[in-house]
Short mmCIF file of N, CA and C in Angstrom, two decimals:
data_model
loop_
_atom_site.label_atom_id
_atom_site.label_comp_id
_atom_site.label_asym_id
_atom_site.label_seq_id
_atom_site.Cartn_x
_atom_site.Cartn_y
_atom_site.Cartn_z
N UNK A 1 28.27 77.74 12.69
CA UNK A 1 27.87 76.65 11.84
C UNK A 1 27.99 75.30 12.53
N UNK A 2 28.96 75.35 13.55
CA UNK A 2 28.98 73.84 14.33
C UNK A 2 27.31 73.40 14.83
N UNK A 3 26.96 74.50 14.98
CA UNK A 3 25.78 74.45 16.06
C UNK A 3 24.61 73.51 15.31
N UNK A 4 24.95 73.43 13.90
CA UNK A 4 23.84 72.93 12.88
C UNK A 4 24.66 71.20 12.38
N UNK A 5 25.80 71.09 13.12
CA UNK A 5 25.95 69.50 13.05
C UNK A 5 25.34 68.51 13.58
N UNK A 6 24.32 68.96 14.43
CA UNK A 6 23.56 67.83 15.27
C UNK A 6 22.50 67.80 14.52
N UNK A 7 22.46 68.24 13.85
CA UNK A 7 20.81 67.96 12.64
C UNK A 7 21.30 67.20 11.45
N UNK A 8 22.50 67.28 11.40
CA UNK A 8 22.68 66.15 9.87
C UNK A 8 22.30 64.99 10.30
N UNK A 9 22.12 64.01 11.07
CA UNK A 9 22.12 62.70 10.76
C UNK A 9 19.93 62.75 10.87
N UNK A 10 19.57 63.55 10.95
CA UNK A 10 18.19 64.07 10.74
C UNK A 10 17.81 64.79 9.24
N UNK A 11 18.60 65.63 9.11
CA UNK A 11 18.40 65.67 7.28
C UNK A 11 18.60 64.87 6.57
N UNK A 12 19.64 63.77 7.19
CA UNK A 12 19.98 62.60 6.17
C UNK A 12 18.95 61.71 6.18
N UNK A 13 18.13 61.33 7.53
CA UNK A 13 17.11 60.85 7.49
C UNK A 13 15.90 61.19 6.54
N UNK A 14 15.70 62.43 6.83
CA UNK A 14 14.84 62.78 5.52
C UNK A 14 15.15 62.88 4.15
N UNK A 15 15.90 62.93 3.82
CA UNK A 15 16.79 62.90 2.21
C UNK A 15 16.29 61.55 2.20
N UNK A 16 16.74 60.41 3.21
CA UNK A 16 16.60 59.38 2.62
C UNK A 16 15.12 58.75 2.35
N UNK A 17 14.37 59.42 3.49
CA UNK A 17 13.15 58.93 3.43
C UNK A 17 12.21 59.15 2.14
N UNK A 18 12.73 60.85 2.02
CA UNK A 18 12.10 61.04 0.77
C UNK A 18 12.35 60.90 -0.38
N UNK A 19 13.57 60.37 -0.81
CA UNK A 19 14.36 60.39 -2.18
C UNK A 19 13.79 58.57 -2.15
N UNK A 20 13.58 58.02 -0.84
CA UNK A 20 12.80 56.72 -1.17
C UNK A 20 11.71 56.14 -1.60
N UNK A 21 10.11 57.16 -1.34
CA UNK A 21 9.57 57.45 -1.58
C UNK A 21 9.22 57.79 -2.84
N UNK A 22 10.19 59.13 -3.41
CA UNK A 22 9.80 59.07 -4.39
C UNK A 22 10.32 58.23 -5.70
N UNK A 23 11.26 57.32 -5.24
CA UNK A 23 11.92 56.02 -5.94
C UNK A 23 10.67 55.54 -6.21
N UNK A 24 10.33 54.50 -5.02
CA UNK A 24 8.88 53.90 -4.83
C UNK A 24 8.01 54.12 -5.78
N UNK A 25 7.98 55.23 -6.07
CA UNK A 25 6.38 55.57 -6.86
C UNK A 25 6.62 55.40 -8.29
N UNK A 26 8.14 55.68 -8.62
CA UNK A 26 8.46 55.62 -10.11
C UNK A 26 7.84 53.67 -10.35
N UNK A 27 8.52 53.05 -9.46
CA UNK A 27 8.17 51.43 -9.50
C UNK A 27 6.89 51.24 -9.67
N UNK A 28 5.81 51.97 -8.27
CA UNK A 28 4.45 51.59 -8.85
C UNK A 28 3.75 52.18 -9.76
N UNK A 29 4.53 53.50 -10.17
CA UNK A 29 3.70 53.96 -11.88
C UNK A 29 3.97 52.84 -12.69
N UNK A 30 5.20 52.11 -12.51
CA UNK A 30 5.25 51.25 -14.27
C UNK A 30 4.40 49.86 -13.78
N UNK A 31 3.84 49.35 -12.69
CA UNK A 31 2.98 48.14 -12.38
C UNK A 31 1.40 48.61 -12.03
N UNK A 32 1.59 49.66 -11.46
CA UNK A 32 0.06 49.76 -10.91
C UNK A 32 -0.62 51.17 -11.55
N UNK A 33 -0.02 51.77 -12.34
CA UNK A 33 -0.66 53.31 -12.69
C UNK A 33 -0.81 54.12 -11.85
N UNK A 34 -0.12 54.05 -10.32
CA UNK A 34 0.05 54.70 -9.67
C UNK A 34 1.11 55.16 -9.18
N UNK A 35 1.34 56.60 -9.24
CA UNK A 35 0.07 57.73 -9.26
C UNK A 35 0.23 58.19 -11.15
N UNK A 36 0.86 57.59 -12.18
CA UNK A 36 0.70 58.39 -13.59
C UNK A 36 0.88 56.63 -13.98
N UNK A 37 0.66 56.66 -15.34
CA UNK A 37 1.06 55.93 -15.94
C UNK A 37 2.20 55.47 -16.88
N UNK A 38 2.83 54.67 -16.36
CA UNK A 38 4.71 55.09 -17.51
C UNK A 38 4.31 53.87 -18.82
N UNK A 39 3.37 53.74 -19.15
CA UNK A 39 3.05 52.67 -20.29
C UNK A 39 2.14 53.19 -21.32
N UNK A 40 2.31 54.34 -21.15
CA UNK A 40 1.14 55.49 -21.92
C UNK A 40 0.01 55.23 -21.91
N UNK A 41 -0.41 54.74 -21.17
CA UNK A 41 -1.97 53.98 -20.65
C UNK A 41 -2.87 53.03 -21.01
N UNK A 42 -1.80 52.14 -21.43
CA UNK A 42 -2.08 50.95 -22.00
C UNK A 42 -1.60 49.88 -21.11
N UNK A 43 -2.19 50.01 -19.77
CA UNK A 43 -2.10 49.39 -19.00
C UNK A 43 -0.26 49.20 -18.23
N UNK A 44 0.14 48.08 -17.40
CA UNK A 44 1.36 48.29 -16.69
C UNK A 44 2.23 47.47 -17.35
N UNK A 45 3.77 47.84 -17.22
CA UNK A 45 4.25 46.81 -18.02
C UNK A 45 4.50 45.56 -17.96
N UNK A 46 5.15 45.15 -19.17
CA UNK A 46 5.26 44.23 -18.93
C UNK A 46 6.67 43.62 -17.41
N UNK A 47 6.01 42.46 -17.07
CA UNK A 47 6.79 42.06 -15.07
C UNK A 47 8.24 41.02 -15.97
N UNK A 48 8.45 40.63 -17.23
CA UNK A 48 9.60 40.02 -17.36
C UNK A 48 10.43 41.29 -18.87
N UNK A 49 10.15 42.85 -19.06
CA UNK A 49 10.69 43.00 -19.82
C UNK A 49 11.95 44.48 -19.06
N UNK A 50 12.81 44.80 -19.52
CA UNK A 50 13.47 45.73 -18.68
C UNK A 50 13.01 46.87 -17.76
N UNK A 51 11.88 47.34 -18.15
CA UNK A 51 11.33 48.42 -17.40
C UNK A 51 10.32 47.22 -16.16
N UNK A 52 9.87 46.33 -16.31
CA UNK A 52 9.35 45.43 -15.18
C UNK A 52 10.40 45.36 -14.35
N UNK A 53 11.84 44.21 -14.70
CA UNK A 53 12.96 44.32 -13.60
C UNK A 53 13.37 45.98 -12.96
N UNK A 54 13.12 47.26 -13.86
CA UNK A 54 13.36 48.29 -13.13
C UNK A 54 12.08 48.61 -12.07
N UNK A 55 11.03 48.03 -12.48
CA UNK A 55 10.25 48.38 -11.52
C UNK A 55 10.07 47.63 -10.07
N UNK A 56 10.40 46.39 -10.12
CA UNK A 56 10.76 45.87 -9.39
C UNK A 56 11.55 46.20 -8.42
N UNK A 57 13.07 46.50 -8.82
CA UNK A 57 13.70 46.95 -8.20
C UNK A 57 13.69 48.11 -7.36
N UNK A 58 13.13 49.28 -8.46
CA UNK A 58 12.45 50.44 -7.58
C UNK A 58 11.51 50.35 -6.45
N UNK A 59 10.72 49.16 -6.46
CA UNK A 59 9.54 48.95 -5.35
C UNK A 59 10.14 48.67 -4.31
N UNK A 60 11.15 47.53 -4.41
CA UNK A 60 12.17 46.91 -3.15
C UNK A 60 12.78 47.68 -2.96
N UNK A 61 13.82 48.28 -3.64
CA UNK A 61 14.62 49.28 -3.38
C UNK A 61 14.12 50.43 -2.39
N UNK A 62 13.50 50.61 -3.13
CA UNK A 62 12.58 52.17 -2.27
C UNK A 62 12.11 52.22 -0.72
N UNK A 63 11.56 50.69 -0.88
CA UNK A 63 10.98 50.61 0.39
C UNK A 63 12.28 50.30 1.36
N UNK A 64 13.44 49.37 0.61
CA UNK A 64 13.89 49.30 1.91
C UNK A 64 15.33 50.51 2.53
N UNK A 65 15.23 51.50 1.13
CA UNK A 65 15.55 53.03 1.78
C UNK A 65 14.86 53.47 2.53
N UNK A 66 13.07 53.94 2.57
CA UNK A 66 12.57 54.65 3.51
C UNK A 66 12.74 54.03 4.76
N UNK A 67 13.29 52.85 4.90
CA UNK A 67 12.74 51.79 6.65
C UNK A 67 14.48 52.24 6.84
N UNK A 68 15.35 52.41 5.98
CA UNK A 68 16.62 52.15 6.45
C UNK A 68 17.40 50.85 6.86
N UNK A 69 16.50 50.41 6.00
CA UNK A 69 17.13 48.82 6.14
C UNK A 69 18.23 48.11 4.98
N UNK A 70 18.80 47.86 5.52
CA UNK A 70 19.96 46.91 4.30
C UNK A 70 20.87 48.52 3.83
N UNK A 71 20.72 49.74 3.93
CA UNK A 71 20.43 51.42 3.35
C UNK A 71 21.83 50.65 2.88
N UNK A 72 22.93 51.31 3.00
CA UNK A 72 24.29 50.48 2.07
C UNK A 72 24.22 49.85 0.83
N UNK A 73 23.54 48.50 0.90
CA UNK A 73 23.80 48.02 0.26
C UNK A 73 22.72 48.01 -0.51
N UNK A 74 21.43 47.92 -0.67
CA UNK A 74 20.51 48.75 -1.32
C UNK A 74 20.79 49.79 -2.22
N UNK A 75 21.20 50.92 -1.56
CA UNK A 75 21.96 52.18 -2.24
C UNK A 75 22.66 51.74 -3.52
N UNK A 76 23.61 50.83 -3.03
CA UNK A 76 24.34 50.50 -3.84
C UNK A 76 24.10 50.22 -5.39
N UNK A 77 22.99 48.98 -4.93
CA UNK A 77 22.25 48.63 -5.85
C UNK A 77 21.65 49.45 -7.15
N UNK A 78 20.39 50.77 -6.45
CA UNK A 78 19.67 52.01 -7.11
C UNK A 78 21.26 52.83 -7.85
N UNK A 79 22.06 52.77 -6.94
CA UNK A 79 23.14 53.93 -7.71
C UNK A 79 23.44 53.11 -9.05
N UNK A 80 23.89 52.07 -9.09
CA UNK A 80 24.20 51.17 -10.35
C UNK A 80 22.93 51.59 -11.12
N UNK A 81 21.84 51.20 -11.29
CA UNK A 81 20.28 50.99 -11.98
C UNK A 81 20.27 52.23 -12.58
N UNK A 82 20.39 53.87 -11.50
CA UNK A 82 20.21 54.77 -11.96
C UNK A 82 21.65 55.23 -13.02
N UNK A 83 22.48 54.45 -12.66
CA UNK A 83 23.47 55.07 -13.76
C UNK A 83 23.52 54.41 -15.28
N UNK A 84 23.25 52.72 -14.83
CA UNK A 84 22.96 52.47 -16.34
C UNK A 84 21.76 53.27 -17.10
N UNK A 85 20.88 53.62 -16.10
CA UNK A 85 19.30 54.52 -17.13
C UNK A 85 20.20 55.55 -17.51
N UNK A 86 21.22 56.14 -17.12
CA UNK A 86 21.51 57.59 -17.28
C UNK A 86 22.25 57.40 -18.63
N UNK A 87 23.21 56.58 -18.57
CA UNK A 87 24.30 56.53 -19.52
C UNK A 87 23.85 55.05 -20.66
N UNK A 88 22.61 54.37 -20.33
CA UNK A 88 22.30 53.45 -21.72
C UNK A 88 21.20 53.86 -22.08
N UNK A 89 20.29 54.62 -21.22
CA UNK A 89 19.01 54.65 -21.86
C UNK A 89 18.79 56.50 -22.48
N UNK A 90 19.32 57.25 -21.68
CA UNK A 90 19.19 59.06 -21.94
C UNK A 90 20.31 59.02 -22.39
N UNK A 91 21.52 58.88 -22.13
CA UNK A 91 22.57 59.49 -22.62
C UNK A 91 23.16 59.01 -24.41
N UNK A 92 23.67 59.96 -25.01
CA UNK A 92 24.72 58.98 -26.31
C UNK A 92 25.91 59.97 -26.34
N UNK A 93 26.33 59.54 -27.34
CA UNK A 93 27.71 60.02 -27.41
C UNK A 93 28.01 61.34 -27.44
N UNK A 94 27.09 61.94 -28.29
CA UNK A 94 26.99 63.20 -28.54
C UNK A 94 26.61 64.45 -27.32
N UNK A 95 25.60 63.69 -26.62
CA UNK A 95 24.86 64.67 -25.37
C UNK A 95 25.16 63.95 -23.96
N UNK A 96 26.34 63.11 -23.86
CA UNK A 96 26.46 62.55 -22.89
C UNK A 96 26.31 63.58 -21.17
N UNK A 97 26.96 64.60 -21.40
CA UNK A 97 27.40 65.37 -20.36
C UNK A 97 26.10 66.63 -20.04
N UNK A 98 25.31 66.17 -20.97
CA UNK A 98 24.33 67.25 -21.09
C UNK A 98 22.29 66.65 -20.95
N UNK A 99 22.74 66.54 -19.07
CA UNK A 99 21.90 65.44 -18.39
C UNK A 99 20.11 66.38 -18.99
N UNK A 100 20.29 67.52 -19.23
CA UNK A 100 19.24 68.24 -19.60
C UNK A 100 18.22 68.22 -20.80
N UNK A 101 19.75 67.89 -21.62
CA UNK A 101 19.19 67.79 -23.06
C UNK A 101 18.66 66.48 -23.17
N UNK A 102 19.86 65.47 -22.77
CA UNK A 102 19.16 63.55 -23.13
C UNK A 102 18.17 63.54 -21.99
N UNK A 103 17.17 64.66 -21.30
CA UNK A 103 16.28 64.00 -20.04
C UNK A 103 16.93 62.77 -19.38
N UNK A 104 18.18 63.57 -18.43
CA UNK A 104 18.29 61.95 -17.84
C UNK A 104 19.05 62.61 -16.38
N UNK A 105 18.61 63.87 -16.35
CA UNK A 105 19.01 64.80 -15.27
C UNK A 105 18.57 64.09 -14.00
N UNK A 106 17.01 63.51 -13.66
CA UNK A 106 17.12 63.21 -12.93
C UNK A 106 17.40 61.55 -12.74
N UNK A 107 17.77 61.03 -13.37
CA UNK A 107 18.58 59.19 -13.60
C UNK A 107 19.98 59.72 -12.69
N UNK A 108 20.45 60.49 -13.19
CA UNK A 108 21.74 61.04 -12.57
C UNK A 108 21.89 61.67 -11.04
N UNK A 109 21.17 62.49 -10.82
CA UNK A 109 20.51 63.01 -9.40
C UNK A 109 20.63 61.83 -8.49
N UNK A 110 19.57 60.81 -8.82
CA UNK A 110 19.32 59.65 -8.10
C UNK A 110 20.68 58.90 -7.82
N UNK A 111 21.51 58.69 -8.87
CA UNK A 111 22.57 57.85 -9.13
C UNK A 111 23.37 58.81 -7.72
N UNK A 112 23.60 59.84 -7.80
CA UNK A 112 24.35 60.66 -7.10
C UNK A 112 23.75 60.53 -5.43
N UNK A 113 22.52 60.81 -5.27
CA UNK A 113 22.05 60.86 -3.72
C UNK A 113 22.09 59.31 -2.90
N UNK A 114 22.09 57.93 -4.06
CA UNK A 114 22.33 57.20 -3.51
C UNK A 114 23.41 56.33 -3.46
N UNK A 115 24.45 57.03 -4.49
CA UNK A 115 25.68 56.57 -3.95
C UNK A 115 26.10 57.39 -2.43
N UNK A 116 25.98 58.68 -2.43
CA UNK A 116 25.71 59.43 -1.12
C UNK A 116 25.94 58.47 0.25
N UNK A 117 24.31 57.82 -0.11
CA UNK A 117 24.19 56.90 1.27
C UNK A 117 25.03 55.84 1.30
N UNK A 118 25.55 55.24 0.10
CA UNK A 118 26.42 54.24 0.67
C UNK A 118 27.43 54.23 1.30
N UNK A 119 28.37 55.46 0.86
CA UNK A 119 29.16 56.03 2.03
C UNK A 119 29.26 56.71 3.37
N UNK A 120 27.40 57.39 3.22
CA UNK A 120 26.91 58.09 4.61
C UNK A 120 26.26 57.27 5.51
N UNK A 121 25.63 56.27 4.90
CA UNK A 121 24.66 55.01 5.49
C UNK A 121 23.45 56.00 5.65
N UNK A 122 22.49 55.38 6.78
CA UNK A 122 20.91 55.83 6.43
C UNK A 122 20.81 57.29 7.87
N UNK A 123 21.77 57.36 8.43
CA UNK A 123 20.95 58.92 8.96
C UNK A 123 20.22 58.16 10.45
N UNK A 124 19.39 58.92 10.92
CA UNK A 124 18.71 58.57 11.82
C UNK A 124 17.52 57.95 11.36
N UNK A 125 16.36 57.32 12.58
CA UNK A 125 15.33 56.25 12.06
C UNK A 125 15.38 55.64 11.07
N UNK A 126 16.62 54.80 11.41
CA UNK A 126 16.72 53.85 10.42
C UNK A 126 16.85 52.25 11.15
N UNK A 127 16.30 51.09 10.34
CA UNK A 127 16.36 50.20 10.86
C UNK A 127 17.92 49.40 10.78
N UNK A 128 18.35 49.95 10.35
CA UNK A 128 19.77 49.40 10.59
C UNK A 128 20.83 49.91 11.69
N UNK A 129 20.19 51.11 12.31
CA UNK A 129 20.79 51.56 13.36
C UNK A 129 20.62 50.44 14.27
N UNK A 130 19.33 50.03 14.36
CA UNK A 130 18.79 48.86 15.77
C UNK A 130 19.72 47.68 15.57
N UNK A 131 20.01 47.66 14.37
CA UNK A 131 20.74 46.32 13.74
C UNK A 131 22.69 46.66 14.81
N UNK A 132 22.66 47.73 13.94
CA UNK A 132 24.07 48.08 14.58
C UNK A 132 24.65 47.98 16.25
N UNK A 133 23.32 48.18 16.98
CA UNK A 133 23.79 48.49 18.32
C UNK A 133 23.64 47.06 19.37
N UNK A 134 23.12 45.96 18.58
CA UNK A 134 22.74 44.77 18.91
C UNK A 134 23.86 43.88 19.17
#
């Protein structure tokens, strides 16, 4: 099993790339209808009401996970966002622990892979590596 430690900071790269990615897209479904629509198709939401600041954030956020830039403190950021969605918006008192039932399984997921990085940082091809060795 040692033999498969030189590939983690390469899976972490991809975890991050792709768990950024698909951050990203949640942001431009709620502004651009792409690729679904989160406004039931009545166009994008609104840019000053809570799901706008989440989309926002998801757009920046996302992008600057896949580049590996700022990855820390970024992370940081999405882990907070995804835990208030988990526990103010899916969760109540009753079904708190039961991420399946309040649909908020994956609010929680997210919350979890990117607190992850704040303690793992971004993995390989990341732009904060270039930052680091400077």
């Amino acid at each position: 099993m040692d033999s498969l430690n030189k590939f983690q900071p390469y899976m972490l790269a991809l975890l991050r790339i792709i768990a950024g990615y698909m951050f990203l897209l949640h942001g431009t479904a709620k502004f651009f209808e792409f690729p679904i629509s989160m406004a039931g198709g009545n166009g994008a939401v609104e840019f000053f009401s809570l799901y706008g600041i989440g989309g926002l954030i998801e757009i920046t956020g996302g992008i600057l996970i896949i580049l590996g830039l700022f990855t820390r403190p970024a992370a940081f950021m999405l882990s907070g966002q995804m835990a208030y969605a988990y526990f103010f918006i899916h969760a109540s008192v009753e079904n708190v622990l039961l991420p399946v039932v309040n649909q908020g399984e994956l609010a929680a997921l997210y919350a979890l892979v990117f607190c992850y990085f704040v303690v793992s940082g971004a993995g390989a091809f990341a732009f904060d590596n270039r930052h680091n060795k400077g």
